[in-house]
CSV table of C-alpha atoms in Angstrom, one decimal:
chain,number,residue,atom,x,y,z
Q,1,UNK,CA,4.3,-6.9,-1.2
Q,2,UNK,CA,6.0,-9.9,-3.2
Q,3,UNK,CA,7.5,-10.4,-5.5
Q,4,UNK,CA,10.5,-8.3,-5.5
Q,5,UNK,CA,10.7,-8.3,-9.6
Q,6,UNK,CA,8.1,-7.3,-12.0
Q,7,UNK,CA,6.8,-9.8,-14.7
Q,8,UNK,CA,7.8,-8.3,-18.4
Q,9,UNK,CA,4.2,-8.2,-19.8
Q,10,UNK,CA,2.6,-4.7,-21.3
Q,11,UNK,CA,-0.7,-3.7,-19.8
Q,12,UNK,CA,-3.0,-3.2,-22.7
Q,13,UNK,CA,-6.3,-1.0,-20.8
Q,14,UNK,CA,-8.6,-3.1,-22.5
Q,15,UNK,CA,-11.9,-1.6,-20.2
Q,16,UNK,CA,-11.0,2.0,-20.3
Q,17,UNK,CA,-13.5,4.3,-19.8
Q,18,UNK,CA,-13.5,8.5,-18.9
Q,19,UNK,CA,-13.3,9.6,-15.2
Q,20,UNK,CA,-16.3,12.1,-14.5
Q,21,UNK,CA,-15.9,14.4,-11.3
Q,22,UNK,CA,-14.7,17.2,-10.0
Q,23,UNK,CA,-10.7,17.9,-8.9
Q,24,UNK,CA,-9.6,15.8,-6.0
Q,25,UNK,CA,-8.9,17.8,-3.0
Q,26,UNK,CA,-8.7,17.7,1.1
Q,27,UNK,CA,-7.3,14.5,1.2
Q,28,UNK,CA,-6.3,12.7,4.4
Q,29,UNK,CA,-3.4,14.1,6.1
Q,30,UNK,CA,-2.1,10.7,7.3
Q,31,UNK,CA,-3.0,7.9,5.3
Q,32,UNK,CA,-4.2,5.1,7.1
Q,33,UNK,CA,-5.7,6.9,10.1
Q,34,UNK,CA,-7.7,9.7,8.6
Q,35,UNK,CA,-12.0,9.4,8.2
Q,36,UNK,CA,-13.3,9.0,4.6
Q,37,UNK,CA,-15.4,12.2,4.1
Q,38,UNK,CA,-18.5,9.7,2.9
Q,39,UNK,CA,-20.0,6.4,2.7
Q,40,UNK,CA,-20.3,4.4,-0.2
Q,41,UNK,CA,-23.9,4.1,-1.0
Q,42,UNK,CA,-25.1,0.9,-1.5
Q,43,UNK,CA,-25.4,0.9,-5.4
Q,44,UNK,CA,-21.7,1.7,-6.0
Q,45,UNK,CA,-19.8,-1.3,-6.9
Q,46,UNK,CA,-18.1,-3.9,-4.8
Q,47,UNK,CA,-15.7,-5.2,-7.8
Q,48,UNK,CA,-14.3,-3.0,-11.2
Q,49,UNK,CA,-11.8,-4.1,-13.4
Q,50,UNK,CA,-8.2,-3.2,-14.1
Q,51,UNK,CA,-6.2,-3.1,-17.2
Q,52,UNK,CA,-5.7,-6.7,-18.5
Q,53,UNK,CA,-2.1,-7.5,-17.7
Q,54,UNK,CA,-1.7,-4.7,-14.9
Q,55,UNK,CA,-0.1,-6.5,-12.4
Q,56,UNK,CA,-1.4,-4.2,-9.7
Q,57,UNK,CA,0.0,-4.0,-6.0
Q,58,UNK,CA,-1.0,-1.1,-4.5
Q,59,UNK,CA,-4.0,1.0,-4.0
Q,60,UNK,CA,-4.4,4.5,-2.1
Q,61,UNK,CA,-7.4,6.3,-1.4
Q,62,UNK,CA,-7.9,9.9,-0.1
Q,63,UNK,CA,-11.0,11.9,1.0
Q,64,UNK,CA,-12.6,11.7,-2.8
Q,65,UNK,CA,-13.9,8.7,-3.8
Q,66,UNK,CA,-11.3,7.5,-6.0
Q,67,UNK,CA,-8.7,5.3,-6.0
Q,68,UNK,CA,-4.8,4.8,-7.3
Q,69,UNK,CA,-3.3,1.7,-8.0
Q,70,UNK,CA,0.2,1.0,-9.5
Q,71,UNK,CA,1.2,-1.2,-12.1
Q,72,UNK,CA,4.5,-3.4,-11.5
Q,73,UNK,CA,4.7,-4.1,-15.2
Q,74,UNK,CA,5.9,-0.3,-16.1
Q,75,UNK,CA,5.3,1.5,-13.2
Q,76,UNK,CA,1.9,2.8,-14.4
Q,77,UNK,CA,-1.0,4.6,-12.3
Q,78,UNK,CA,-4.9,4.0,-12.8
Q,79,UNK,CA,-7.7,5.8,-11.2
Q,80,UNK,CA,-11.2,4.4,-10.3
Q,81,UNK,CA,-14.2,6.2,-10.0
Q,82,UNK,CA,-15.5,4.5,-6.5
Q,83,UNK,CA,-19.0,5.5,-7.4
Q,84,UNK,CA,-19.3,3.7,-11.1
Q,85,UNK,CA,-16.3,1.4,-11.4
Q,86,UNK,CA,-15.0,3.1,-14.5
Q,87,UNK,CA,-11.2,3.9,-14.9
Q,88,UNK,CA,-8.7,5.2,-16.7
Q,89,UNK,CA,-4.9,5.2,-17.1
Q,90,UNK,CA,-3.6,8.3,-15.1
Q,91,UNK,CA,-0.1,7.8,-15.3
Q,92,UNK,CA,1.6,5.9,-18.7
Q,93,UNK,CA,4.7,4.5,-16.9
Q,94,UNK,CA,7.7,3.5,-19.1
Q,95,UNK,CA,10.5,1.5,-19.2
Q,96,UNK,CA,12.3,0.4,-16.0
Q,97,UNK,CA,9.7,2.3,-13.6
Q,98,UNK,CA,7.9,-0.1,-10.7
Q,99,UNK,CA,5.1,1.2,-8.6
Q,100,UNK,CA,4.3,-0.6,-5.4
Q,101,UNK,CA,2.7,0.5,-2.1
Q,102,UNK,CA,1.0,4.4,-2.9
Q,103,UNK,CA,-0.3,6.4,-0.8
Q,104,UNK,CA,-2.3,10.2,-1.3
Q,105,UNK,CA,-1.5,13.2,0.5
Q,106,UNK,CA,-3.6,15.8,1.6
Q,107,UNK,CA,-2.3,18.4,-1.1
Q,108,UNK,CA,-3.2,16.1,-3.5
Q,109,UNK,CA,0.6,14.6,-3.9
Q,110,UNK,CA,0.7,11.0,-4.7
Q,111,UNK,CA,3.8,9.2,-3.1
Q,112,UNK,CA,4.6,5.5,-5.0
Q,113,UNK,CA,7.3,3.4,-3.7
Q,114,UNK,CA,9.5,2.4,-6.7
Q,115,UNK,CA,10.9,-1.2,-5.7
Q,116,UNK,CA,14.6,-0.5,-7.4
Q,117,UNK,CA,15.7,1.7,-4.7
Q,118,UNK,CA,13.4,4.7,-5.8
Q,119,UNK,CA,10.5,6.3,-4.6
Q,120,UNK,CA,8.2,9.1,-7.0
Q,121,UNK,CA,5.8,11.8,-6.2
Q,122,UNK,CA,3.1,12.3,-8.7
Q,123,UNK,CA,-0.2,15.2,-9.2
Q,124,UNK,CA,-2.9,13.0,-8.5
Q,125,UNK,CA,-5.4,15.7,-10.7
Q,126,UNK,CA,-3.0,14.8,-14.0
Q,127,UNK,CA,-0.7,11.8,-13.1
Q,128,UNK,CA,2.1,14.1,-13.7
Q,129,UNK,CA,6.0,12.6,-12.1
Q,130,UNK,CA,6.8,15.6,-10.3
Q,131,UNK,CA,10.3,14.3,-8.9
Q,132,UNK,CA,12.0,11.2,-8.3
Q,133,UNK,CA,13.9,10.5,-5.1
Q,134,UNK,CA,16.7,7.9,-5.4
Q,135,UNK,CA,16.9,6.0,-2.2
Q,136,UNK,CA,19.4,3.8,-2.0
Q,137,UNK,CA,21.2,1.2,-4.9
Q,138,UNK,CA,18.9,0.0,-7.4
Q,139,UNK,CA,20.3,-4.1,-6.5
Q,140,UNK,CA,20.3,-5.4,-2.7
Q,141,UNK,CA,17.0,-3.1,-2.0
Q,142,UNK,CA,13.0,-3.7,-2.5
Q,143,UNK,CA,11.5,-0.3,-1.5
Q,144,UNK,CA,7.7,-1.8,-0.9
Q,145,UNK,CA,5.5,0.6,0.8
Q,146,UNK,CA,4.7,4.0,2.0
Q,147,UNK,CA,3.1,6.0,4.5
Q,148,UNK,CA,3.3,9.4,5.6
Q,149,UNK,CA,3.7,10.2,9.6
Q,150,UNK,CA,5.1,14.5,10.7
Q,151,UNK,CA,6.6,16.5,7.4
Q,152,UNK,CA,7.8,12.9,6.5
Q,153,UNK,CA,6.7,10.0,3.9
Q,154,UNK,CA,8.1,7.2,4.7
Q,155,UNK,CA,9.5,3.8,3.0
Q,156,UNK,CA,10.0,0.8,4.1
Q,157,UNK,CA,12.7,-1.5,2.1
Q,158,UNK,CA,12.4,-5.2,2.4
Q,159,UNK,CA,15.6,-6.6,1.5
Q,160,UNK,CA,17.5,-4.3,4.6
Q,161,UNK,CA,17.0,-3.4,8.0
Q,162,UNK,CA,16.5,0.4,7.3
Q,163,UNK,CA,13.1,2.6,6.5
Q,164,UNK,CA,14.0,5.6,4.3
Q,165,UNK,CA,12.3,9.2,4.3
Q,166,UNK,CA,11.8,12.4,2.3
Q,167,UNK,CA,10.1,15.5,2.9
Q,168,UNK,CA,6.6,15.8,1.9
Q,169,UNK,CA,5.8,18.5,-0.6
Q,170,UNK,CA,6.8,17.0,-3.7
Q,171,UNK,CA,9.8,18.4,-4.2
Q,172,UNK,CA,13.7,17.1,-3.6
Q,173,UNK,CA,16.6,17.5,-0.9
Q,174,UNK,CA,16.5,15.7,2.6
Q,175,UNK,CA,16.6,12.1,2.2
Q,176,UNK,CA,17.2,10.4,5.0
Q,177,UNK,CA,18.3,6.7,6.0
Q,178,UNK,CA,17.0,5.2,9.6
Q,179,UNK,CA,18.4,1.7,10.6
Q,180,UNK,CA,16.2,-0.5,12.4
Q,181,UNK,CA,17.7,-1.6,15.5
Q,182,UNK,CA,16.3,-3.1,19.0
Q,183,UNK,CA,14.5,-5.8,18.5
Q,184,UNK,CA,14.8,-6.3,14.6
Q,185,UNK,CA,16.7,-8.9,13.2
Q,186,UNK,CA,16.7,-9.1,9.4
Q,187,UNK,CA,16.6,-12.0,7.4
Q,188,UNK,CA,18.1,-13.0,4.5
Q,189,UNK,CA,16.7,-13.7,0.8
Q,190,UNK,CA,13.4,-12.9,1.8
Q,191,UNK,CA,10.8,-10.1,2.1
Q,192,UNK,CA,11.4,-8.2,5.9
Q,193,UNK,CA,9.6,-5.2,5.9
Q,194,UNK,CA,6.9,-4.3,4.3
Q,195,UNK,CA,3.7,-2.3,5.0
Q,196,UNK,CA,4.2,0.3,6.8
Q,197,UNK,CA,1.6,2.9,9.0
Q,198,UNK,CA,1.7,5.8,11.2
Q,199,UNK,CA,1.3,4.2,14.9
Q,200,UNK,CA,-2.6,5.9,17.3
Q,201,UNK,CA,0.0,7.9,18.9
Q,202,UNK,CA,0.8,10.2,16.0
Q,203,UNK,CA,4.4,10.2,17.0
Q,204,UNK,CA,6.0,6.3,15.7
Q,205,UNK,CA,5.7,3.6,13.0
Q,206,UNK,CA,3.9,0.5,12.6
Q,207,UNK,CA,5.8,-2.5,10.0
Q,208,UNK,CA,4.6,-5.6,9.5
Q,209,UNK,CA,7.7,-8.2,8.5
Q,210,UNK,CA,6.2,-10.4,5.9
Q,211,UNK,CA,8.5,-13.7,6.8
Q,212,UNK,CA,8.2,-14.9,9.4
Q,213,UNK,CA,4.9,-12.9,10.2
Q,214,UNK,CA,5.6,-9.7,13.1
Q,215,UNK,CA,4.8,-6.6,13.4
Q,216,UNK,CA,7.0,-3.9,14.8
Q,217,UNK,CA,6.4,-0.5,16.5
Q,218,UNK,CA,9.3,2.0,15.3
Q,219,UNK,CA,10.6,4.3,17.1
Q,220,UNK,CA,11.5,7.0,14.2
Q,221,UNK,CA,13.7,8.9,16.1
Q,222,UNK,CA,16.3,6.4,17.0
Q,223,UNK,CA,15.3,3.4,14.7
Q,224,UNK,CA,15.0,1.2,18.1
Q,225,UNK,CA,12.0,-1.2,17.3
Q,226,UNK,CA,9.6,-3.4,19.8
Q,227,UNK,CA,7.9,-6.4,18.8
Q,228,UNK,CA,4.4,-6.3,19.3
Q,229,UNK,CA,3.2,-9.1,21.1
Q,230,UNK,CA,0.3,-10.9,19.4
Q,231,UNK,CA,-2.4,-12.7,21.3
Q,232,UNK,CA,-5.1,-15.1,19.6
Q,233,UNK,CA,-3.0,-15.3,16.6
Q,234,UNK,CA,0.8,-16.6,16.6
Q,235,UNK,CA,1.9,-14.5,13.0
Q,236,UNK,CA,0.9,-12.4,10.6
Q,237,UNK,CA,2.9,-14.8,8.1
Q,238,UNK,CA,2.3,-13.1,4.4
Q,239,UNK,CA,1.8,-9.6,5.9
Q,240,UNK,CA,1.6,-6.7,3.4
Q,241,UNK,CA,-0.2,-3.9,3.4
Q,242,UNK,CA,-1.4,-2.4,6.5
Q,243,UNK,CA,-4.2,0.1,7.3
Q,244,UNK,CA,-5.1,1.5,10.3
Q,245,UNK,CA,-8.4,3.0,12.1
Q,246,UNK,CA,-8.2,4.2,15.4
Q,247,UNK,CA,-6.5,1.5,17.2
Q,248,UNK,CA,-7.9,-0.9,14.9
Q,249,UNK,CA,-5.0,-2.4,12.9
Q,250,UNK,CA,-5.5,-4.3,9.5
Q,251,UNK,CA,-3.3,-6.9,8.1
Q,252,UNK,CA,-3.0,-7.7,4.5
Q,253,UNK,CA,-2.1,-11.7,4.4
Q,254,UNK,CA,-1.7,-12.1,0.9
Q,255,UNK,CA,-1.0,-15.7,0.1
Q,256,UNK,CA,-3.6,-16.3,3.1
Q,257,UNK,CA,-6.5,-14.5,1.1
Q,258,UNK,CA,-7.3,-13.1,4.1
Q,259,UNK,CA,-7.1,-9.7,6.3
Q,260,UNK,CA,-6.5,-9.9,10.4
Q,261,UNK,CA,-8.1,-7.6,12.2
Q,262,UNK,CA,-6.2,-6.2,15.7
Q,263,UNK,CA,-6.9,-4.5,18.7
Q,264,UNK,CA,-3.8,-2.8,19.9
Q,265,UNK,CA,-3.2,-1.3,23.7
Q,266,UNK,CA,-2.5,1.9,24.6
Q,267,UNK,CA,1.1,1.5,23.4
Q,268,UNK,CA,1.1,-0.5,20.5
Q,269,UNK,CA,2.7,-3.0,22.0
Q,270,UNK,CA,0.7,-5.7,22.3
Q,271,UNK,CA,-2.1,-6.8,19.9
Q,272,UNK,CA,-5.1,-9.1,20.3
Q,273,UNK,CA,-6.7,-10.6,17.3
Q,274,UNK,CA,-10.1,-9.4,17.2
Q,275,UNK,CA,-11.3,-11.3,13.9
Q,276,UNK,CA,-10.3,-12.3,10.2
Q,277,UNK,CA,-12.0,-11.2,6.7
Q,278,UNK,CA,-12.2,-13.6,4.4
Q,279,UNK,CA,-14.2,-12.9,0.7
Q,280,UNK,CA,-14.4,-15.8,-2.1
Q,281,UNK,CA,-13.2,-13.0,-4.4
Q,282,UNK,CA,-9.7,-12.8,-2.7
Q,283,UNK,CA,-6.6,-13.4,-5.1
Q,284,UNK,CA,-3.9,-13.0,-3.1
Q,285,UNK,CA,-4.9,-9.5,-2.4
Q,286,UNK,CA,-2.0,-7.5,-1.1
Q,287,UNK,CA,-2.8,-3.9,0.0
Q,288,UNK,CA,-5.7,-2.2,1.4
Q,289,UNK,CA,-7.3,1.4,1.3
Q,290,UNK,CA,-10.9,2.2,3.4
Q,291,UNK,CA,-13.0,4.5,1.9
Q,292,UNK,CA,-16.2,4.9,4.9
Q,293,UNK,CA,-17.5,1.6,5.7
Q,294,UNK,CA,-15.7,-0.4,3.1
Q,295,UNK,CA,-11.9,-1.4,2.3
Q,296,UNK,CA,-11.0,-1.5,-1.2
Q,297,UNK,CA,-8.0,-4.1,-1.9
Q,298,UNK,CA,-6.0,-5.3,-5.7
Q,299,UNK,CA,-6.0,-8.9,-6.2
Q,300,UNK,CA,-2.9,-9.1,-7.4
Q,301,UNK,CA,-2.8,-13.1,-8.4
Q,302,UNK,CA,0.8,-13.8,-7.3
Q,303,UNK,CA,-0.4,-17.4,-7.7
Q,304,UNK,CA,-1.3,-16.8,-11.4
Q,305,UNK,CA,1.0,-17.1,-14.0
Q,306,UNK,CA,0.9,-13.6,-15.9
Q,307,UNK,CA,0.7,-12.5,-19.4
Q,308,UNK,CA,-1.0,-9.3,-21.1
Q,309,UNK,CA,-3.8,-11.1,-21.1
Q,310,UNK,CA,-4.3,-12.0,-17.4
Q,311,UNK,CA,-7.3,-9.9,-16.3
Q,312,UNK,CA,-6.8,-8.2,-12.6
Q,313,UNK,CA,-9.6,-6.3,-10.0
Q,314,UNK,CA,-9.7,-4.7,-7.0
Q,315,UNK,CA,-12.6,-5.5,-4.6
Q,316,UNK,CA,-14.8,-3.8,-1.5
Q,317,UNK,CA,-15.6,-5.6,1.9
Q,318,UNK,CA,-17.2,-4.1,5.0
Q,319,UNK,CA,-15.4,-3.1,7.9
């Protein structure tokens, strides 16, 4: 995700409208590996509308059709009805707060990396901040994105060569630093690490490092990383959010306006480029979130010059 500092415009949720539906529960265990428990039918919509002057970055999805995306103005959280395209404001934000990459818990715990060294766990039902972990420094750090892999969730932080962790659950105690090591090498003044998903074996990490374009496997025991080695495809320049399906991989290319599609081996060490999506809709669209046979992504218009008025979407494609 780019850029590491928020714009200072003020949302104003100009195309609010009430969420129908029932309580959202059974959500996927491990985001970016777990089935969607439907398909979207045909007539729900491909494209809705966020807040004008939302700045959004991140989206996360869970077994209910609905979906979370953060504000990078003040830190706010808006949920979409999948099914009708209506929204509304879940989470106000406020002053100082960020939110980033997101991702939804089982339990119905939504975990939002913070950018200023922070990272918050929120009741999806009611938008409710149920704690706050500090990370790390609020200067020097960009905590970007999320995932959650064991009893862990897990942050990745862009500006240095260490992912941080804290127990699932939603409440405090037990964070933990790991530095990446092996064959990491982290560069300066520009984003390193950045999306971030549980590896097909259940048991390591998957980063993507947005400049100059790799992905990592993480060994999250030790910190030791291994390139993966690409084939068809010499970077994954402007990588940001990742998702995962099987051993299908899923690279966000932001600035590209386009995803990469992966086939890794047995050891998610070596990937082969299987194809690209491309949509005329793309805006720089930097995370990702599948819901059955579609992945939902924010535009977030990094190329646009913001103000409250700037309007901002998320779109569908087909997998």
């Amino acid at each position: 995700m780019t850029p590491a500092h928020p714009h200072p415009t003020h949302p104003r949720p100009t195309r609010r409208a009430v969420l129908g539906g029932a309580a959202l529960a059974g959500l996927a265990v491990t985001a970016g590996a777990g089935p969607a428990s439907a398909t979207p039918k045909a007539t729900w919509p491909t494209e809705f509308p966020l807040p004008d002057g939302w700045l959004p970055e991140g989206i996360a999805i869970g077994s209910k059709p609905y979906a979370y995306m953060g504000s990078r103005a003040t830190g706010a959280i808006y949920r979409t009805d999948l099914r009708t395209g209506e929204g509304k404001i879940l989470f106000a934000g406020g002053t100082g707060l960020i939110s980033v990459g997101l991702k939804i818990d089982h339990d119905g715990l939504l975990y939002v990396a913070g950018n200023t060294g922070v990272a918050r766990v929120h009741d999806s039902r009611t938008g409710e901040l149920l704690v706050t972990h500090q990370l790390t420094g609020a200067t020097g750090h960009f905590v970007n994105d999320v995932t959650l892999l064991g009893d862990r969730a897990w942050f990745t932080d862009s500006r240095d060569a260490v992912l941080h962790s804290v127990p699932r659950g939603g409440k405090g105690g037990d964070i933990r630093a790991l530095p990446l090591t092996g064959d990491w090498t982290q560069l300066p003044d520009v984003n390193n690490a950045n999306g971030i998903v549980a590896a097909p074996d259940g048991r390591g990490l998957i980063v993507v490092k947005s400049s100059p374009g790799e992905l990592y496997n993480v060994n999250v025991k030790t910190g030791v990383t291994t390139k993966i080695t690409l084939v068809g495809q010499a970077d994954v320049v402007n990588g940001d959010g990742l998702w995962r399906l099987g051993r299908t991989l899923y690279v966000v290319q932001n600035r590209l306006n386009l995803i990469s599609v992966w086939d890794l081996d047995a050891t998610a060490t070596t990937a082969t480029l299987r194809k690209t999506i491309s949509d005329p809709r793309f805006d720089v669209p930097t995370t990702a979130a599948r819901f059955g046979d579609r992945l939902y992504l924010v535009n977030a218009r990094f190329t646009t010059t913001p103000t409250p008025e700037t309007p901002y979407n998320a779109v569908a494609v087909s997998l």
